[in-house]
Amino acid sequence: VTMSHARQKIRDAVVTLLTGLTTTGSRVYDTRLYNLEPSENLPGLVVYTQNESSQRSDFSPNNYARELDVIIEGYAETNSSVENSLDTISLEVEDVLGANPLLSNTATTSELTATEIEFDVMGEKPIGIIRLTLSVTYYTLSTNNSTNQ
């Protein structure tokens, strides 16, 4: 059995929770290095972790209290209703994450802390991107960082 960092377990839990939404379906990818093909992968979601801060827990010196930013990017083809499409993706993602703040028991709590919308060119086609930042609080044992406390 391969041990994975608690951070990976959180990312995997977010991917699992977001797979099968009405708009994005199974098009959920767990790295931002994935190159989405507009014809095949849109609308779609990309999930990755970005910044994390950690400090020794006040409750137990053997535990780290961690704050992790999980980024969920929704991608949609640009057309006259692209902002509506991005808002629909956002709504579906926010509803699922709001109903599952413990992220399948990998987190102590989580909350949406930012939303950004931008437009980019991917290959030939312009695309719309909505970027949600989920701030996740979790704890690990300082001697075993694969286990979420």
Coordinates of N, CA and C in Angstrom, one line a residue:
V1 N 0.9 -1.2 0.0 CA 0.0 0.0 0.0 C 0.9 1.2 0.0
T2 N 0.7 2.1 -1.0 CA 1.5 3.3 -1.1 C 0.9 4.4 -0.2
M3 N 1.7 5.0 0.6 CA 1.2 6.1 1.4 C 1.2 7.4 0.6
S4 N 0.1 8.1 0.7 CA 0.1 9.4 0.0 C -0.1 10.5 1.0
H5 N 0.4 11.7 0.7 CA 0.3 12.8 1.6 C -1.1 13.2 1.8
A6 N -1.5 13.6 3.0 CA -2.8 14.0 3.3 C -3.4 15.1 2.3
R7 N -2.5 15.9 1.8 CA -2.9 16.9 0.8 C -3.4 16.2 -0.5
Q8 N -2.8 15.1 -0.9 CA -3.2 14.4 -2.1 C -4.6 13.8 -1.8
K9 N -4.8 13.3 -0.6 CA -6.1 12.7 -0.3 C -7.2 13.7 -0.4
I10 N -6.9 15.0 0.0 CA -7.9 16.1 -0.1 C -8.2 16.3 -1.5
R11 N -7.1 16.5 -2.3 CA -7.3 16.7 -3.8 C -8.2 15.6 -4.4
D12 N -7.8 14.4 -4.1 CA -8.6 13.2 -4.6 C -10.0 13.3 -4.2
A13 N -10.3 13.6 -3.0 CA -11.7 13.7 -2.5 C -12.5 14.8 -3.2
V14 N -11.8 15.9 -3.5 CA -12.5 17.0 -4.3 C -12.8 16.5 -5.7
V15 N -11.9 15.9 -6.3 CA -12.1 15.3 -7.7 C -13.3 14.4 -7.7
T16 N -13.3 13.5 -6.7 CA -14.4 12.5 -6.6 C -15.7 13.2 -6.4
L17 N -15.8 14.2 -5.5 CA -17.0 14.9 -5.2 C -17.5 15.6 -6.4
L18 N -16.6 16.1 -7.3 CA -17.0 16.9 -8.4 C -17.2 16.2 -9.7
T19 N -16.9 14.9 -9.7 CA -17.1 14.0 -10.9 C -18.6 13.7 -11.0
G20 N -19.1 13.9 -12.2 CA -20.5 13.6 -12.4 C -21.5 14.7 -12.3
L21 N -21.0 16.0 -12.2 CA -21.9 17.1 -12.2 C -22.6 17.3 -13.5
T22 N -23.7 17.9 -13.5 CA -24.6 18.0 -14.7 C -23.8 18.6 -15.9
T23 N -23.1 19.7 -15.7 CA -22.5 20.4 -16.8 C -21.1 19.8 -17.2
T24 N -20.3 19.4 -16.2 CA -18.9 19.0 -16.5 C -18.8 17.5 -16.6
G25 N -19.7 16.8 -16.1 CA -19.7 15.3 -16.2 C -18.5 14.7 -15.6
S26 N -17.9 13.8 -16.4 CA -16.6 13.1 -16.0 C -15.4 13.8 -16.4
R27 N -15.5 15.0 -16.9 CA -14.4 15.8 -17.4 C -13.8 16.6 -16.2
V28 N -13.2 15.8 -15.3 CA -12.5 16.4 -14.1 C -11.1 15.9 -14.1
Y29 N -10.2 16.8 -14.1 CA -8.7 16.4 -14.2 C -8.0 17.0 -13.0
D30 N -7.1 16.1 -12.4 CA -6.5 16.5 -11.2 C -5.1 17.1 -11.3
T31 N -4.9 17.8 -12.4 CA -3.6 18.6 -12.5 C -3.8 19.7 -13.5
R32 N -3.2 20.8 -13.2 CA -3.3 21.9 -14.1 C -2.4 21.8 -15.3
L33 N -1.6 20.7 -15.3 CA -0.7 20.5 -16.5 C -1.5 19.8 -17.6
Y34 N -2.7 19.3 -17.3 CA -3.5 18.7 -18.4 C -3.9 19.7 -19.4
N35 N -3.7 19.4 -20.7 CA -4.1 20.3 -21.7 C -5.4 20.0 -22.2
L36 N -6.4 20.8 -21.9 CA -7.8 20.5 -22.3 C -8.0 20.8 -23.8
E37 N -8.6 19.8 -24.4 CA -8.9 20.0 -25.8 C -10.3 20.5 -25.9
P38 N -10.5 21.7 -26.5 CA -11.9 22.3 -26.5 C -12.9 21.4 -27.0
S39 N -12.6 20.6 -28.1 CA -13.6 19.7 -28.7 C -14.0 18.6 -27.8
E40 N -13.1 18.1 -26.9 CA -13.3 16.9 -26.2 C -13.6 17.1 -24.7
N41 N -12.9 18.1 -24.1 CA -12.8 18.3 -22.7 C -13.6 19.4 -22.1
L42 N -14.3 20.2 -22.9 CA -15.1 21.3 -22.4 C -16.6 21.0 -22.5
P43 N -17.4 21.5 -21.6 CA -16.9 22.2 -20.4 C -16.2 21.1 -19.4
G44 N -15.2 21.6 -18.7 CA -14.5 20.7 -17.8 C -14.0 21.4 -16.6
L45 N -13.5 20.6 -15.6 CA -12.9 21.1 -14.4 C -11.5 20.6 -14.3
V46 N -10.6 21.5 -13.7 CA -9.3 21.1 -13.3 C -9.1 21.4 -11.9
V47 N -8.6 20.4 -11.1 CA -8.4 20.6 -9.6 C -7.0 20.5 -9.3
Y48 N -6.4 21.4 -8.6 CA -5.1 21.4 -8.1 C -4.9 22.1 -6.8
T49 N -3.8 21.8 -6.1 CA -3.5 22.5 -4.9 C -2.4 23.5 -5.1
Q50 N -2.5 24.6 -4.4 CA -1.6 25.7 -4.6 C -0.8 26.0 -3.4
N51 N -1.2 26.9 -2.6 CA -0.4 27.3 -1.4 C -0.9 26.6 -0.2
E52 N 0.0 26.4 0.7 CA -0.4 25.8 2.0 C 0.5 26.4 3.1
S53 N -0.1 26.7 4.2 CA 0.6 27.2 5.4 C 0.4 26.1 6.5
S54 N 1.4 25.9 7.3 CA 1.3 25.0 8.4 C 2.0 25.5 9.6
Q55 N 1.5 25.1 10.8 CA 2.1 25.4 12.1 C 1.7 24.4 13.1
R56 N 2.5 24.3 14.1 CA 2.2 23.3 15.1 C 0.9 23.6 15.8
S57 N 0.1 22.6 16.0 CA -1.2 22.8 16.6 C -1.1 23.3 18.1
D58 N -2.0 24.2 18.5 CA -2.1 24.6 19.9 C -2.5 23.5 20.8
F59 N -3.3 22.6 20.2 CA -3.9 21.5 21.0 C -2.9 20.4 21.3
S60 N -2.1 20.1 20.3 CA -1.1 19.0 20.4 C 0.1 19.3 19.6
P61 N 1.3 19.4 20.3 CA 2.5 19.8 19.6 C 3.0 18.8 18.6
N62 N 2.4 17.6 18.6 CA 2.7 16.6 17.6 C 1.9 16.7 16.3
N63 N 1.0 17.7 16.3 CA 0.1 17.8 15.1 C 0.4 19.1 14.4
Y64 N 0.3 19.1 13.1 CA 0.4 20.3 12.3 C -1.0 20.8 12.0
A65 N -1.3 22.0 12.2 CA -2.5 22.6 11.7 C -2.2 23.2 10.3
R66 N -2.9 22.8 9.3 CA -2.6 23.3 7.9 C -3.8 24.0 7.3
E67 N -3.4 25.0 6.5 CA -4.4 25.7 5.6 C -4.0 25.5 4.2
L68 N -4.8 24.9 3.4 CA -4.5 24.6 2.0 C -5.5 25.2 1.1
D69 N -4.9 25.8 0.0 CA -5.8 26.3 -1.1 C -5.9 25.2 -2.1
V70 N -7.2 24.8 -2.3 CA -7.5 23.9 -3.4 C -8.2 24.8 -4.5
I71 N -7.6 24.7 -5.7 CA -8.1 25.5 -6.8 C -9.0 24.6 -7.7
I72 N -10.2 25.1 -8.0 CA -11.0 24.4 -8.9 C -11.3 25.3 -10.1
E73 N -10.8 25.0 -11.3 CA -11.0 25.8 -12.4 C -12.0 25.2 -13.3
G74 N -13.0 25.9 -13.7 CA -14.0 25.5 -14.7 C -13.7 26.1 -16.0
Y75 N -13.8 25.3 -17.1 CA -13.5 25.8 -18.4 C -14.7 25.7 -19.3
A76 N -15.0 26.7 -20.1 CA -16.1 26.6 -21.1 C -15.7 27.3 -22.3
E77 N -16.3 26.8 -23.4 CA -16.0 27.5 -24.7 C -16.6 28.9 -24.7
T78 N -15.9 29.8 -25.3 CA -16.4 31.2 -25.3 C -17.5 31.4 -26.5
N79 N -18.6 31.8 -26.0 CA -19.7 32.1 -27.0 C -20.6 33.2 -26.3
S80 N -21.7 33.5 -26.8 CA -22.5 34.6 -26.3 C -23.0 34.3 -24.9
S81 N -23.0 33.0 -24.5 CA -23.5 32.7 -23.1 C -22.4 32.2 -22.2
V82 N -21.2 32.5 -22.5 CA -20.1 31.9 -21.8 C -20.1 32.3 -20.3
E83 N -20.5 33.5 -19.9 CA -20.6 33.8 -18.5 C -21.7 33.1 -17.8
N84 N -22.8 32.8 -18.5 CA -23.8 32.0 -17.9 C -23.3 30.6 -17.7
S85 N -22.6 30.1 -18.7 CA -22.0 28.7 -18.5 C -21.1 28.6 -17.4
L86 N -20.2 29.6 -17.2 CA -19.3 29.6 -16.1 C -20.0 29.7 -14.7
D87 N -21.0 30.5 -14.7 CA -21.8 30.7 -13.5 C -22.5 29.3 -13.1
T88 N -23.0 28.6 -14.2 CA -23.6 27.3 -13.9 C -22.6 26.3 -13.4
I89 N -21.4 26.3 -14.0 CA -20.4 25.4 -13.5 C -20.1 25.8 -12.0
S90 N -20.0 27.1 -11.7 CA -19.7 27.5 -10.4 C -20.8 27.1 -9.4
L91 N -22.0 27.3 -9.8 CA -23.1 26.9 -8.9 C -23.1 25.4 -8.6
E92 N -22.9 24.6 -9.6 CA -22.8 23.1 -9.3 C -21.7 22.8 -8.4
V93 N -20.5 23.3 -8.6 CA -19.3 23.1 -7.8 C -19.6 23.6 -6.4
E94 N -20.1 24.8 -6.2 CA -20.3 25.4 -4.9 C -21.3 24.6 -4.1
D95 N -22.4 24.1 -4.8 CA -23.4 23.4 -4.1 C -22.8 22.1 -3.5
V96 N -22.1 21.4 -4.3 CA -21.5 20.1 -3.8 C -20.5 20.3 -2.7
L97 N -19.6 21.3 -2.9 CA -18.6 21.6 -1.9 C -19.2 22.1 -0.6
G98 N -20.3 22.9 -0.7 CA -21.0 23.5 0.4 C -21.7 22.4 1.2
A99 N -22.1 21.4 0.5 CA -22.8 20.2 1.2 C -21.8 19.2 1.8
N100 N -20.5 19.4 1.4 CA -19.5 18.4 1.9 C -18.3 19.2 2.4
P101 N -18.5 20.0 3.5 CA -17.3 20.8 4.0 C -16.2 20.0 4.5
L102 N -16.4 18.7 4.9 CA -15.4 17.9 5.5 C -14.6 17.1 4.3
L103 N -15.1 17.3 3.1 CA -14.5 16.7 1.9 C -14.3 15.2 2.2
S104 N -15.3 14.5 2.4 CA -15.3 13.1 2.7 C -14.4 12.7 3.8
N105 N -14.4 13.5 4.9 CA -13.6 13.3 6.1 C -12.1 13.4 5.9
T106 N -11.7 14.2 4.9 CA -10.3 14.4 4.7 C -9.9 15.8 5.3
A107 N -10.9 16.6 5.7 CA -10.6 18.0 6.1 C -11.4 18.2 7.4
T108 N -10.9 19.2 8.2 CA -11.6 19.6 9.4 C -12.8 20.5 9.0
T109 N -12.5 21.4 8.0 CA -13.5 22.3 7.5 C -13.0 22.9 6.2
S110 N -13.8 23.4 5.4 CA -13.4 24.1 4.1 C -14.4 25.2 3.8
E111 N -13.9 26.2 3.1 CA -14.8 27.3 2.7 C -14.3 27.9 1.4
L112 N -15.3 28.4 0.6 CA -15.0 29.1 -0.6 C -14.5 30.5 -0.2
T113 N -13.3 30.9 -0.7 CA -12.7 32.2 -0.3 C -12.5 33.1 -1.4
A114 N -12.6 32.6 -2.7 CA -12.4 33.6 -3.8 C -13.0 32.9 -5.1
T115 N -13.4 33.8 -6.0 CA -13.8 33.4 -7.3 C -13.3 34.4 -8.3
E116 N -12.7 34.0 -9.3 CA -12.2 34.8 -10.4 C -12.6 34.3 -11.7
I117 N -12.9 35.2 -12.7 CA -13.3 34.8 -14.0 C -12.3 35.5 -15.0
E118 N -11.9 34.7 -15.9 CA -11.0 35.3 -17.0 C -11.2 34.6 -18.3
F119 N -10.6 35.2 -19.3 CA -10.8 34.6 -20.6 C -9.4 34.4 -21.2
D120 N -9.2 33.3 -21.9 CA -7.9 33.0 -22.4 C -8.0 32.3 -23.8
V121 N -6.9 32.2 -24.5 CA -7.0 31.5 -25.8 C -6.2 30.1 -25.6
M122 N -7.0 29.1 -25.9 CA -6.4 27.7 -25.8 C -6.4 27.2 -27.2
G123 N -5.2 27.0 -27.8 CA -5.2 26.6 -29.2 C -5.9 27.7 -30.0
E124 N -6.8 27.3 -30.8 CA -7.5 28.3 -31.7 C -8.6 29.0 -31.1
K125 N -9.2 28.4 -30.0 CA -10.5 28.9 -29.5 C -10.3 29.7 -28.2
P126 N -11.0 30.8 -28.1 CA -11.0 31.5 -26.8 C -11.9 30.7 -25.8
I127 N -11.5 30.7 -24.6 CA -12.2 29.9 -23.6 C -12.4 30.8 -22.4
G128 N -13.5 30.5 -21.6 CA -13.7 31.2 -20.4 C -13.3 30.3 -19.2
I129 N -12.8 30.9 -18.2 CA -12.3 30.2 -17.0 C -12.9 30.8 -15.8
I130 N -13.4 30.0 -14.9 CA -13.8 30.4 -13.6 C -13.0 29.7 -12.6
R131 N -12.3 30.4 -11.7 CA -11.4 29.8 -10.8 C -11.9 30.0 -9.3
L132 N -12.2 28.9 -8.7 CA -12.7 29.0 -7.3 C -11.6 28.5 -6.4
T133 N -11.4 29.3 -5.3 CA -10.4 28.9 -4.3 C -11.1 28.4 -3.1
L134 N -10.8 27.2 -2.7 CA -11.4 26.5 -1.6 C -10.3 26.5 -0.5
S135 N -10.6 27.2 0.6 CA -9.6 27.1 1.7 C -9.9 26.0 2.6
V136 N -9.0 25.0 2.8 CA -9.2 23.8 3.5 C -8.3 23.8 4.7
T137 N -9.0 23.5 5.9 CA -8.2 23.3 7.1 C -8.2 21.9 7.5
Y138 N -7.0 21.4 7.8 CA -6.8 20.0 8.2 C -5.6 19.9 9.1
Y139 N -5.5 18.7 9.7 CA -4.4 18.5 10.7 C -3.7 17.2 10.3
T140 N -2.4 17.1 10.5 CA -1.6 15.9 10.4 C -0.8 15.7 11.6
L141 N -0.4 14.5 11.8 CA 0.6 14.1 12.8 C 1.9 14.5 12.3
S142 N 2.8 15.2 13.0 CA 4.1 15.6 12.5 C 5.0 14.5 12.1
T143 N 4.7 13.3 12.7 CA 5.5 12.1 12.3 C 4.9 11.2 11.2
N144 N 3.6 11.6 10.8 CA 2.9 10.8 9.8 C 2.0 11.8 9.0
N145 N 2.6 12.4 8.0 CA 1.8 13.4 7.2 C 1.0 12.8 6.1
S146 N 0.8 11.5 6.2 CA -0.1 10.8 5.2 C -1.5 10.7 5.9
T147 N -1.6 10.9 7.2 CA -2.9 10.7 7.9 C -3.5 12.0 8.3
N148 N -4.7 12.2 7.8 CA -5.5 13.3 8.2 C -6.0 13.1 9.6
Q149 N -5.8 14.0 10.5 CA -6.2 13.8 11.9 C -7.6 14.2 12.1

